[in-house]
C-alpha cells in the first residue's frame, strides 16, 4: 500500500533535534525522502560552533529505518545558504515538494532590557530564515508549474508560536517574529495557491531544548506513557499538511499539542463605532471607547487563548 508522501521530497529546517527531528522522522515514515537541515549550534541562543552531526545523525536514523535522507549543514537565515539547501533537494531527488520551516533560536529579555543584537538575531533566524527558504521554494514551484502548464504539489508548513497568540512578556523579539511568520504564511498562501502550493502555520507546544525552562514544572510520565508534551504529538499534523489530502487547507493557523489540534480564526471585529460628525473628536472617542473598555475584563485579550488551553507567558 502506497504511503501518502511516497515519491515526494521534503526539506525540514532545524531538524537535528526536538520538533524538527520528530517532523523529519514522521515525513520519512510516511514515504517522503528528506533533506535534514540543521546548523548544529549547541546553544539554544544560537551560540557555539556549527556542527553537521545533529543533521547527519537524523539522516542516518531515517536511512537505518529504510528511508531516504541527506543532511545539510547550513544557516537558513543566510540567503545564499538557503538557496543551496533548496538546490540540494532538487539536485539529489529531482524536485522539492514539501518545505517545513522549524529552525529558530531564543534570546529572551524584557523589552526594556533587550539589546539591538538580541532583537535582530531572533528576527533574523526565525522570520528571515522562513522567508529565505520560502522564496527559493516558491521560485522552484512557480517554474515547475509553468513548465507543466498546471498546478504542482507544493506544501509549506511554517512554525509560529503561542507566544504570538497569547503574548509572552519576556519574548518581544520571539513573539514579533512568530507573528511575522503568520503574516508571511497567509501572504504566501494567497500568492502561490494558483500554482497548487499551500502554506500553513502551526503553533506547537512541545518539550524541547527551546522550551526546557517553560515546561520545567511539568514532569514526564513515569509509567512509560508518551509524554503529553512530546514532539511526536506535533509531527503527525505536519505529515498531514504535507500530503495531497490537505490540498484544501491553505492560509491556516493551527494550534497543536498533546493529542489536540485547534484551528484558529483570523481576527474578527469585536465592536464598531461611527462618528456623529464628519471627523472624530477626542471628546467623542472618549465618550465611546472609555466606557466600552471599562466594562470589558482587563485580561480579556488572553481569555480567548484560555479556551484553547493555552498558557500565557
PDB file of C-alpha atoms in Angstrom:
ATOM      1  CA  UNK A   1       0.000   0.000   0.000  1.00  0.00           C
ATOM      2  CA  UNK A   2       1.448   3.352  -1.068  1.00  0.00           C
ATOM      3  CA  UNK A   3       2.366   5.803   1.630  1.00  0.00           C
ATOM      4  CA  UNK A   4       0.736   9.286   1.439  1.00  0.00           C
ATOM      5  CA  UNK A   5       4.070  11.036   0.816  1.00  0.00           C
ATOM      6  CA  UNK A   6       5.652   8.389  -1.386  1.00  0.00           C
ATOM      7  CA  UNK A   7       7.732   9.933  -4.161  1.00  0.00           C
ATOM      8  CA  UNK A   8       7.709  13.386  -2.554  1.00  0.00           C
ATOM      9  CA  UNK A   9      10.759  15.311  -1.387  1.00  0.00           C
ATOM     10  CA  UNK A  10      10.774  17.309   1.843  1.00  0.00           C
ATOM     11  CA  UNK A  11      13.078  19.805   3.485  1.00  0.00           C
ATOM     12  CA  UNK A  12      12.878  20.197   7.242  1.00  0.00           C
ATOM     13  CA  UNK A  13      14.913  23.017   8.778  1.00  0.00           C
ATOM     14  CA  UNK A  14      16.171  22.822  12.347  1.00  0.00           C
ATOM     15  CA  UNK A  15      15.693  19.067  12.074  1.00  0.00           C
ATOM     16  CA  UNK A  16      18.666  17.930  14.134  1.00  0.00           C
ATOM     17  CA  UNK A  17      16.790  17.988  17.422  1.00  0.00           C
ATOM     18  CA  UNK A  18      13.372  18.353  19.030  1.00  0.00           C
ATOM     19  CA  UNK A  19      10.390  19.208  16.879  1.00  0.00           C
ATOM     20  CA  UNK A  20      12.313  19.278  13.612  1.00  0.00           C
ATOM     21  CA  UNK A  21      13.742  15.825  14.228  1.00  0.00           C
ATOM     22  CA  UNK A  22      10.292  14.390  15.035  1.00  0.00           C
ATOM     23  CA  UNK A  23       8.853  16.033  11.914  1.00  0.00           C
ATOM     24  CA  UNK A  24      11.634  14.740   9.663  1.00  0.00           C
ATOM     25  CA  UNK A  25      11.182  11.197  11.001  1.00  0.00           C
ATOM     26  CA  UNK A  26       7.408  11.382  10.506  1.00  0.00           C
ATOM     27  CA  UNK A  27       7.674  12.626   6.927  1.00  0.00           C
ATOM     28  CA  UNK A  28      10.111   9.808   6.159  1.00  0.00           C
ATOM     29  CA  UNK A  29       7.794   7.276   7.817  1.00  0.00           C
ATOM     30  CA  UNK A  30       5.013   8.483   5.517  1.00  0.00           C
ATOM     31  CA  UNK A  31       7.221   7.869   2.485  1.00  0.00           C
ATOM     32  CA  UNK A  32       8.978  11.166   1.788  1.00  0.00           C
ATOM     33  CA  UNK A  33      12.662  11.487   1.009  1.00  0.00           C
ATOM     34  CA  UNK A  34      14.011  14.096   3.392  1.00  0.00           C
ATOM     35  CA  UNK A  35      16.692  16.763   3.370  1.00  0.00           C
ATOM     36  CA  UNK A  36      17.546  17.209   7.038  1.00  0.00           C
ATOM     37  CA  UNK A  37      18.800  20.742   7.672  1.00  0.00           C
ATOM     38  CA  UNK A  38      20.387  21.907  10.905  1.00  0.00           C
ATOM     39  CA  UNK A  39      23.111  24.430  11.656  1.00  0.00           C
ATOM     40  CA  UNK A  40      24.068  22.314  14.632  1.00  0.00           C
ATOM     41  CA  UNK A  41      24.952  25.003  17.154  1.00  0.00           C
ATOM     42  CA  UNK A  42      24.698  23.625  20.706  1.00  0.00           C
ATOM     43  CA  UNK A  43      23.228  26.731  22.360  1.00  0.00           C
ATOM     44  CA  UNK A  44      19.527  27.426  22.014  1.00  0.00           C
ATOM     45  CA  UNK A  45      20.519  31.095  21.704  1.00  0.00           C
ATOM     46  CA  UNK A  46      22.460  30.290  18.541  1.00  0.00           C
ATOM     47  CA  UNK A  47      25.813  30.166  20.305  1.00  0.00           C
ATOM     48  CA  UNK A  48      28.627  27.668  19.812  1.00  0.00           C
ATOM     49  CA  UNK A  49      30.342  26.169  16.799  1.00  0.00           C
ATOM     50  CA  UNK A  50      28.207  24.893  13.940  1.00  0.00           C
ATOM     51  CA  UNK A  51      28.255  21.113  13.545  1.00  0.00           C
ATOM     52  CA  UNK A  52      26.947  18.738  10.899  1.00  0.00           C
ATOM     53  CA  UNK A  53      26.469  15.985  13.492  1.00  0.00           C
ATOM     54  CA  UNK A  54      22.818  16.667  14.501  1.00  0.00           C
ATOM     55  CA  UNK A  55      21.587  16.719  10.884  1.00  0.00           C
ATOM     56  CA  UNK A  56      23.739  13.761   9.888  1.00  0.00           C
ATOM     57  CA  UNK A  57      22.535  11.715  12.864  1.00  0.00           C
ATOM     58  CA  UNK A  58      18.871  12.227  11.950  1.00  0.00           C
ATOM     59  CA  UNK A  59      19.527  11.496   8.275  1.00  0.00           C
ATOM     60  CA  UNK A  60      21.309   8.303   9.300  1.00  0.00           C
ATOM     61  CA  UNK A  61      18.372   7.363  11.546  1.00  0.00           C
ATOM     62  CA  UNK A  62      15.996   7.726   8.597  1.00  0.00           C
ATOM     63  CA  UNK A  63      18.206   5.631   6.326  1.00  0.00           C
ATOM     64  CA  UNK A  64      18.577   2.957   9.009  1.00  0.00           C
ATOM     65  CA  UNK A  65      14.779   2.649   9.072  1.00  0.00           C
ATOM     66  CA  UNK A  66      14.730   2.106   5.301  1.00  0.00           C
ATOM     67  CA  UNK A  67      14.061   5.678   4.204  1.00  0.00           C
ATOM     68  CA  UNK A  68      15.999   8.109   2.046  1.00  0.00           C
ATOM     69  CA  UNK A  69      17.638  11.185   3.542  1.00  0.00           C
ATOM     70  CA  UNK A  70      20.582  13.539   3.187  1.00  0.00           C
ATOM     71  CA  UNK A  71      21.929  16.041   5.672  1.00  0.00           C
ATOM     72  CA  UNK A  72      22.540  19.747   5.112  1.00  0.00           C
ATOM     73  CA  UNK A  73      24.607  21.921   7.417  1.00  0.00           C
ATOM     74  CA  UNK A  74      23.528  25.477   6.763  1.00  0.00           C
ATOM     75  CA  UNK A  75      22.187  28.697   8.235  1.00  0.00           C
ATOM     76  CA  UNK A  76      18.781  29.265   6.643  1.00  0.00           C
ATOM     77  CA  UNK A  77      18.912  32.920   7.693  1.00  0.00           C
ATOM     78  CA  UNK A  78      21.734  33.324   5.152  1.00  0.00           C
ATOM     79  CA  UNK A  79      20.182  33.894   1.714  1.00  0.00           C
ATOM     80  CA  UNK A  80      22.860  32.008  -0.210  1.00  0.00           C
ATOM     81  CA  UNK A  81      22.810  29.027   2.150  1.00  0.00           C
ATOM     82  CA  UNK A  82      19.010  28.820   1.907  1.00  0.00           C
ATOM     83  CA  UNK A  83      19.351  28.750  -1.879  1.00  0.00           C
ATOM     84  CA  UNK A  84      21.902  25.947  -1.584  1.00  0.00           C
ATOM     85  CA  UNK A  85      19.513  23.983   0.646  1.00  0.00           C
ATOM     86  CA  UNK A  86      16.727  24.058  -1.938  1.00  0.00           C
ATOM     87  CA  UNK A  87      19.218  23.261  -4.713  1.00  0.00           C
ATOM     88  CA  UNK A  88      20.443  20.241  -2.738  1.00  0.00           C
ATOM     89  CA  UNK A  89      16.910  18.851  -2.566  1.00  0.00           C
ATOM     90  CA  UNK A  90      16.342  19.363  -6.298  1.00  0.00           C
ATOM     91  CA  UNK A  91      19.740  18.028  -7.358  1.00  0.00           C
ATOM     92  CA  UNK A  92      19.519  14.982  -5.080  1.00  0.00           C
ATOM     93  CA  UNK A  93      15.913  13.953  -5.615  1.00  0.00           C
ATOM     94  CA  UNK A  94      14.875  15.785  -8.791  1.00  0.00           C
ATOM     95  CA  UNK A  95      12.385  18.185  -7.209  1.00  0.00           C
ATOM     96  CA  UNK A  96      11.109  19.711  -3.986  1.00  0.00           C
ATOM     97  CA  UNK A  97       7.539  19.133  -2.797  1.00  0.00           C
ATOM     98  CA  UNK A  98       7.434  19.959   0.926  1.00  0.00           C
ATOM     99  CA  UNK A  99       9.107  22.672   2.993  1.00  0.00           C
ATOM    100  CA  UNK A 100       8.876  22.571   6.784  1.00  0.00           C
ATOM    101  CA  UNK A 101      10.367  25.680   8.407  1.00  0.00           C
ATOM    102  CA  UNK A 102      11.283  24.973  12.003  1.00  0.00           C
ATOM    103  CA  UNK A 103      14.750  26.455  12.672  1.00  0.00           C
ATOM    104  CA  UNK A 104      14.937  29.039  15.436  1.00  0.00           C
ATOM    105  CA  UNK A 105      16.779  30.413  18.442  1.00  0.00           C
ATOM    106  CA  UNK A 106      15.826  32.144  21.687  1.00  0.00           C
ATOM    107  CA  UNK A 107      17.322  35.263  23.266  1.00  0.00           C
ATOM    108  CA  UNK A 108      14.770  36.174  25.901  1.00  0.00           C
ATOM    109  CA  UNK A 109      14.692  39.541  27.629  1.00  0.00           C
ATOM    110  CA  UNK A 110      12.092  42.050  28.763  1.00  0.00           C
ATOM    111  CA  UNK A 111      11.553  44.779  26.189  1.00  0.00           C
ATOM    112  CA  UNK A 112      13.164  47.438  28.401  1.00  0.00           C
ATOM    113  CA  UNK A 113      16.306  45.314  28.756  1.00  0.00           C
ATOM    114  CA  UNK A 114      16.624  43.821  25.277  1.00  0.00           C
ATOM    115  CA  UNK A 115      19.642  44.769  23.180  1.00  0.00           C
ATOM    116  CA  UNK A 116      19.581  45.516  19.482  1.00  0.00           C
ATOM    117  CA  UNK A 117      21.531  42.324  18.764  1.00  0.00           C
ATOM    118  CA  UNK A 118      19.102  40.198  20.798  1.00  0.00           C
ATOM    119  CA  UNK A 119      16.250  41.629  18.745  1.00  0.00           C
ATOM    120  CA  UNK A 120      17.981  41.365  15.363  1.00  0.00           C
ATOM    121  CA  UNK A 121      19.343  37.839  15.826  1.00  0.00           C
ATOM    122  CA  UNK A 122      15.964  36.301  16.699  1.00  0.00           C
ATOM    123  CA  UNK A 123      14.132  38.128  13.918  1.00  0.00           C
ATOM    124  CA  UNK A 124      16.895  37.059  11.523  1.00  0.00           C
ATOM    125  CA  UNK A 125      16.788  33.346  12.267  1.00  0.00           C
ATOM    126  CA  UNK A 126      13.022  32.938  12.621  1.00  0.00           C
ATOM    127  CA  UNK A 127      11.468  35.429  10.239  1.00  0.00           C
ATOM    128  CA  UNK A 128      14.205  35.918   7.643  1.00  0.00           C
ATOM    129  CA  UNK A 129      15.008  32.215   7.814  1.00  0.00           C
ATOM    130  CA  UNK A 130      11.395  31.369   6.968  1.00  0.00           C
ATOM    131  CA  UNK A 131      11.386  33.912   4.142  1.00  0.00           C
ATOM    132  CA  UNK A 132      14.643  32.727   2.579  1.00  0.00           C
ATOM    133  CA  UNK A 133      13.648  29.098   2.189  1.00  0.00           C
ATOM    134  CA  UNK A 134      10.098  30.053   1.186  1.00  0.00           C
ATOM    135  CA  UNK A 135      11.440  32.354  -1.522  1.00  0.00           C
ATOM    136  CA  UNK A 136      13.614  29.736  -3.199  1.00  0.00           C
ATOM    137  CA  UNK A 137      10.976  27.008  -2.850  1.00  0.00           C
ATOM    138  CA  UNK A 138       8.401  29.351  -4.399  1.00  0.00           C
ATOM    139  CA  UNK A 139      10.691  30.082  -7.348  1.00  0.00           C
ATOM    140  CA  UNK A 140      11.106  26.334  -7.878  1.00  0.00           C
ATOM    141  CA  UNK A 141       7.362  25.608  -7.756  1.00  0.00           C
ATOM    142  CA  UNK A 142       6.433  28.535  -9.982  1.00  0.00           C
ATOM    143  CA  UNK A 143       8.905  27.396 -12.625  1.00  0.00           C
ATOM    144  CA  UNK A 144       7.666  23.802 -12.401  1.00  0.00           C
ATOM    145  CA  UNK A 145       4.028  24.868 -12.686  1.00  0.00           C
ATOM    146  CA  UNK A 146       4.771  26.979 -15.750  1.00  0.00           C
ATOM    147  CA  UNK A 147       6.674  24.114 -17.376  1.00  0.00           C
ATOM    148  CA  UNK A 148       3.881  21.646 -16.557  1.00  0.00           C
ATOM    149  CA  UNK A 149       1.145  24.030 -17.650  1.00  0.00           C
ATOM    150  CA  UNK A 150      -0.747  23.487 -14.408  1.00  0.00           C
ATOM    151  CA  UNK A 151      -0.560  23.097 -10.637  1.00  0.00           C
ATOM    152  CA  UNK A 152       2.148  21.106  -8.878  1.00  0.00           C
ATOM    153  CA  UNK A 153       2.298  19.587  -5.409  1.00  0.00           C
ATOM    154  CA  UNK A 154       3.838  22.163  -3.096  1.00  0.00           C
ATOM    155  CA  UNK A 155       3.449  22.384   0.669  1.00  0.00           C
ATOM    156  CA  UNK A 156       4.849  24.902   3.139  1.00  0.00           C
ATOM    157  CA  UNK A 157       4.422  24.295   6.868  1.00  0.00           C
ATOM    158  CA  UNK A 158       5.730  27.181   8.974  1.00  0.00           C
ATOM    159  CA  UNK A 159       6.276  27.262  12.717  1.00  0.00           C
ATOM    160  CA  UNK A 160       4.642  30.053  14.700  1.00  0.00           C
ATOM    161  CA  UNK A 161       4.010  30.011  18.460  1.00  0.00           C
ATOM    162  CA  UNK A 162       1.529  30.600  21.235  1.00  0.00           C
ATOM    163  CA  UNK A 163       3.808  33.493  22.181  1.00  0.00           C
ATOM    164  CA  UNK A 164       2.241  35.272  19.208  1.00  0.00           C
ATOM    165  CA  UNK A 165      -1.305  34.199  20.075  1.00  0.00           C
ATOM    166  CA  UNK A 166      -1.335  34.919  23.784  1.00  0.00           C
ATOM    167  CA  UNK A 167       1.651  37.159  24.363  1.00  0.00           C
ATOM    168  CA  UNK A 168       4.901  36.458  26.170  1.00  0.00           C
ATOM    169  CA  UNK A 169       6.251  39.228  28.374  1.00  0.00           C
ATOM    170  CA  UNK A 170       9.893  38.175  28.207  1.00  0.00           C
ATOM    171  CA  UNK A 171       9.959  37.405  24.489  1.00  0.00           C
ATOM    172  CA  UNK A 172       9.167  40.552  22.476  1.00  0.00           C
ATOM    173  CA  UNK A 173      11.592  39.508  19.731  1.00  0.00           C
ATOM    174  CA  UNK A 174      10.322  35.927  19.548  1.00  0.00           C
ATOM    175  CA  UNK A 175       6.642  36.915  19.712  1.00  0.00           C
ATOM    176  CA  UNK A 176       7.138  39.513  16.975  1.00  0.00           C
ATOM    177  CA  UNK A 177       8.989  37.035  14.757  1.00  0.00           C
ATOM    178  CA  UNK A 178       6.300  34.403  15.226  1.00  0.00           C
ATOM    179  CA  UNK A 179       3.576  36.938  14.424  1.00  0.00           C
ATOM    180  CA  UNK A 180       5.511  37.918  11.311  1.00  0.00           C
ATOM    181  CA  UNK A 181       5.659  34.277  10.271  1.00  0.00           C
ATOM    182  CA  UNK A 182       1.849  34.127  10.309  1.00  0.00           C
ATOM    183  CA  UNK A 183       1.725  37.182   8.047  1.00  0.00           C
ATOM    184  CA  UNK A 184       4.302  35.627   5.731  1.00  0.00           C
ATOM    185  CA  UNK A 185       2.288  32.419   5.666  1.00  0.00           C
ATOM    186  CA  UNK A 186      -1.042  33.997   4.712  1.00  0.00           C
ATOM    187  CA  UNK A 187       0.593  36.192   2.068  1.00  0.00           C
ATOM    188  CA  UNK A 188       2.384  33.177   0.601  1.00  0.00           C
ATOM    189  CA  UNK A 189      -0.831  31.151   0.619  1.00  0.00           C
ATOM    190  CA  UNK A 190      -2.549  33.797  -1.498  1.00  0.00           C
ATOM    191  CA  UNK A 191       0.385  34.194  -3.873  1.00  0.00           C
ATOM    192  CA  UNK A 192       1.075  30.524  -4.551  1.00  0.00           C
ATOM    193  CA  UNK A 193      -2.382  28.960  -4.435  1.00  0.00           C
ATOM    194  CA  UNK A 194      -2.792  29.148  -8.205  1.00  0.00           C
ATOM    195  CA  UNK A 195       0.329  27.016  -8.633  1.00  0.00           C
ATOM    196  CA  UNK A 196      -1.060  24.226  -6.425  1.00  0.00           C
ATOM    197  CA  UNK A 197       1.020  25.280  -3.426  1.00  0.00           C
ATOM    198  CA  UNK A 198      -0.414  25.630   0.075  1.00  0.00           C
ATOM    199  CA  UNK A 199       1.120  27.453   3.024  1.00  0.00           C
ATOM    200  CA  UNK A 200       0.015  26.900   6.601  1.00  0.00           C
ATOM    201  CA  UNK A 201       1.420  27.650  10.045  1.00  0.00           C
ATOM    202  CA  UNK A 202       1.340  25.670  13.259  1.00  0.00           C
ATOM    203  CA  UNK A 203       1.670  26.759  16.872  1.00  0.00           C
ATOM    204  CA  UNK A 204       3.139  23.681  18.548  1.00  0.00           C
ATOM    205  CA  UNK A 205       3.629  23.052  22.232  1.00  0.00           C
ATOM    206  CA  UNK A 206       6.365  20.515  22.951  1.00  0.00           C
ATOM    207  CA  UNK A 207       9.144  19.748  25.393  1.00  0.00           C
ATOM    208  CA  UNK A 208      12.368  20.558  23.519  1.00  0.00           C
ATOM    209  CA  UNK A 209      15.689  22.272  24.083  1.00  0.00           C
ATOM    210  CA  UNK A 210      13.943  25.566  23.237  1.00  0.00           C
ATOM    211  CA  UNK A 211      11.258  25.122  25.911  1.00  0.00           C
ATOM    212  CA  UNK A 212      13.120  23.254  28.652  1.00  0.00           C
ATOM    213  CA  UNK A 213      12.597  26.038  31.203  1.00  0.00           C
ATOM    214  CA  UNK A 214       8.991  26.763  30.156  1.00  0.00           C
ATOM    215  CA  UNK A 215       7.922  23.195  30.916  1.00  0.00           C
ATOM    216  CA  UNK A 216      10.338  22.555  33.775  1.00  0.00           C
ATOM    217  CA  UNK A 217       7.427  22.140  36.199  1.00  0.00           C
ATOM    218  CA  UNK A 218       5.652  19.560  34.043  1.00  0.00           C
ATOM    219  CA  UNK A 219       7.118  16.152  34.825  1.00  0.00           C
ATOM    220  CA  UNK A 220       7.304  13.429  32.206  1.00  0.00           C
ATOM    221  CA  UNK A 221       5.130  10.335  32.823  1.00  0.00           C
ATOM    222  CA  UNK A 222       6.833   7.625  34.831  1.00  0.00           C
ATOM    223  CA  UNK A 223       4.736   4.698  33.568  1.00  0.00           C
ATOM    224  CA  UNK A 224       6.287   4.645  30.116  1.00  0.00           C
ATOM    225  CA  UNK A 225       3.375   6.506  28.544  1.00  0.00           C
ATOM    226  CA  UNK A 226       4.081   9.068  25.852  1.00  0.00           C
ATOM    227  CA  UNK A 227       4.799  12.490  27.308  1.00  0.00           C
ATOM    228  CA  UNK A 228       1.832  14.832  26.540  1.00  0.00           C
ATOM    229  CA  UNK A 229       4.485  17.387  25.610  1.00  0.00           C
ATOM    230  CA  UNK A 230       6.442  15.065  23.326  1.00  0.00           C
ATOM    231  CA  UNK A 231       7.223  16.424  19.830  1.00  0.00           C
ATOM    232  CA  UNK A 232       5.697  13.216  18.462  1.00  0.00           C
ATOM    233  CA  UNK A 233       2.262  14.732  19.173  1.00  0.00           C
ATOM    234  CA  UNK A 234       3.021  17.540  16.717  1.00  0.00           C
ATOM    235  CA  UNK A 235       4.664  15.618  13.874  1.00  0.00           C
ATOM    236  CA  UNK A 236       1.519  13.843  12.550  1.00  0.00           C
ATOM    237  CA  UNK A 237      -0.168  17.174  11.804  1.00  0.00           C
ATOM    238  CA  UNK A 238       2.878  18.235   9.792  1.00  0.00           C
ATOM    239  CA  UNK A 239       2.678  14.956   7.889  1.00  0.00           C
ATOM    240  CA  UNK A 240      -0.995  15.537   7.123  1.00  0.00           C
ATOM    241  CA  UNK A 241      -0.476  19.134   5.971  1.00  0.00           C
ATOM    242  CA  UNK A 242       2.297  17.913   3.668  1.00  0.00           C
ATOM    243  CA  UNK A 243       0.074  15.330   1.985  1.00  0.00           C
ATOM    244  CA  UNK A 244      -2.227  15.501  -1.058  1.00  0.00           C
ATOM    245  CA  UNK A 245      -5.195  15.058   1.309  1.00  0.00           C
ATOM    246  CA  UNK A 246      -4.614  18.586   2.659  1.00  0.00           C
ATOM    247  CA  UNK A 247      -4.941  20.300  -0.724  1.00  0.00           C
ATOM    248  CA  UNK A 248      -7.863  22.417   0.516  1.00  0.00           C
ATOM    249  CA  UNK A 249      -6.079  23.553   3.699  1.00  0.00           C
ATOM    250  CA  UNK A 250      -4.400  26.850   2.878  1.00  0.00           C
ATOM    251  CA  UNK A 251      -3.528  30.004   4.806  1.00  0.00           C
ATOM    252  CA  UNK A 252      -4.483  28.380   8.118  1.00  0.00           C
ATOM    253  CA  UNK A 253      -3.085  28.653  11.636  1.00  0.00           C
ATOM    254  CA  UNK A 254      -3.376  25.510  13.745  1.00  0.00           C
ATOM    255  CA  UNK A 255      -2.501  25.019  17.404  1.00  0.00           C
ATOM    256  CA  UNK A 256      -1.269  21.512  18.194  1.00  0.00           C
ATOM    257  CA  UNK A 257      -0.089  19.653  21.296  1.00  0.00           C
ATOM    258  CA  UNK A 258      -0.790  16.548  23.366  1.00  0.00           C
ATOM    259  CA  UNK A 259      -3.415  14.938  21.147  1.00  0.00           C
ATOM    260  CA  UNK A 260      -5.224  18.197  20.314  1.00  0.00           C
ATOM    261  CA  UNK A 261      -5.490  20.263  17.144  1.00  0.00           C
ATOM    262  CA  UNK A 262      -7.301  23.609  17.238  1.00  0.00           C
ATOM    263  CA  UNK A 263      -7.977  25.764  14.196  1.00  0.00           C
ATOM    264  CA  UNK A 264      -7.509  29.457  14.949  1.00  0.00           C
ATOM    265  CA  UNK A 265      -9.784  32.026  13.334  1.00  0.00           C
ATOM    266  CA  UNK A 266      -8.493  35.204  11.824  1.00  0.00           C
ATOM    267  CA  UNK A 267      -9.166  38.288  14.000  1.00  0.00           C
ATOM    268  CA  UNK A 268     -12.774  39.469  13.915  1.00  0.00           C
ATOM    269  CA  UNK A 269     -14.254  42.903  14.634  1.00  0.00           C
ATOM    270  CA  UNK A 270     -15.407  42.945  18.255  1.00  0.00           C
ATOM    271  CA  UNK A 271     -17.156  46.337  18.131  1.00  0.00           C
ATOM    272  CA  UNK A 272     -17.639  49.235  15.710  1.00  0.00           C
ATOM    273  CA  UNK A 273     -18.226  52.941  16.358  1.00  0.00           C
ATOM    274  CA  UNK A 274     -19.132  55.667  13.860  1.00  0.00           C
ATOM    275  CA  UNK A 275     -18.668  59.345  14.402  1.00  0.00           C
ATOM    276  CA  UNK A 276     -21.773  61.522  14.608  1.00  0.00           C
ATOM    277  CA  UNK A 277     -19.900  64.213  12.700  1.00  0.00           C
ATOM    278  CA  UNK A 278     -17.505  64.259   9.769  1.00  0.00           C
ATOM    279  CA  UNK A 279     -14.408  63.552  11.870  1.00  0.00           C
ATOM    280  CA  UNK A 280     -13.969  62.052  15.320  1.00  0.00           C
ATOM    281  CA  UNK A 281     -13.039  64.405  18.126  1.00  0.00           C
ATOM    282  CA  UNK A 282     -11.118  63.455  21.242  1.00  0.00           C
ATOM    283  CA  UNK A 283     -14.242  64.015  23.347  1.00  0.00           C
ATOM    284  CA  UNK A 284     -16.390  61.757  21.189  1.00  0.00           C
ATOM    285  CA  UNK A 285     -13.803  58.957  21.221  1.00  0.00           C
ATOM    286  CA  UNK A 286     -13.516  59.300  24.986  1.00  0.00           C
ATOM    287  CA  UNK A 287     -17.285  59.090  25.305  1.00  0.00           C
ATOM    288  CA  UNK A 288     -17.480  55.943  23.139  1.00  0.00           C
ATOM    289  CA  UNK A 289     -14.323  53.966  23.830  1.00  0.00           C
ATOM    290  CA  UNK A 290     -13.620  54.582  27.512  1.00  0.00           C
ATOM    291  CA  UNK A 291     -16.933  53.043  28.733  1.00  0.00           C
ATOM    292  CA  UNK A 292     -16.548  50.179  26.276  1.00  0.00           C
ATOM    293  CA  UNK A 293     -13.148  49.153  27.622  1.00  0.00           C
ATOM    294  CA  UNK A 294     -14.160  49.842  31.217  1.00  0.00           C
ATOM    295  CA  UNK A 295     -16.839  47.167  31.067  1.00  0.00           C
ATOM    296  CA  UNK A 296     -14.578  44.532  29.481  1.00  0.00           C
ATOM    297  CA  UNK A 297     -12.423  42.246  31.660  1.00  0.00           C
ATOM    298  CA  UNK A 298      -8.882  43.553  31.948  1.00  0.00           C
ATOM    299  CA  UNK A 299      -7.486  40.178  30.838  1.00  0.00           C
ATOM    300  CA  UNK A 300      -9.977  39.577  28.033  1.00  0.00           C
ATOM    301  CA  UNK A 301      -7.178  39.616  25.465  1.00  0.00           C
ATOM    302  CA  UNK A 302      -5.924  36.368  26.927  1.00  0.00           C
ATOM    303  CA  UNK A 303      -9.324  34.833  27.691  1.00  0.00           C
ATOM    304  CA  UNK A 304      -9.708  33.513  24.130  1.00  0.00           C
ATOM    305  CA  UNK A 305      -6.389  31.742  24.437  1.00  0.00           C
ATOM    306  CA  UNK A 306      -7.509  30.040  27.612  1.00  0.00           C
ATOM    307  CA  UNK A 307     -10.421  28.475  25.695  1.00  0.00           C
ATOM    308  CA  UNK A 308      -7.826  26.530  23.721  1.00  0.00           C
ATOM    309  CA  UNK A 309      -5.992  25.564  26.872  1.00  0.00           C
ATOM    310  CA  UNK A 310      -3.108  27.862  26.023  1.00  0.00           C
ATOM    311  CA  UNK A 311      -0.770  29.137  28.695  1.00  0.00           C
ATOM    312  CA  UNK A 312       0.002  32.819  28.725  1.00  0.00           C
ATOM    313  CA  UNK A 313       3.576  33.760  29.460  1.00  0.00           C
TER     314      UNK A 313
END
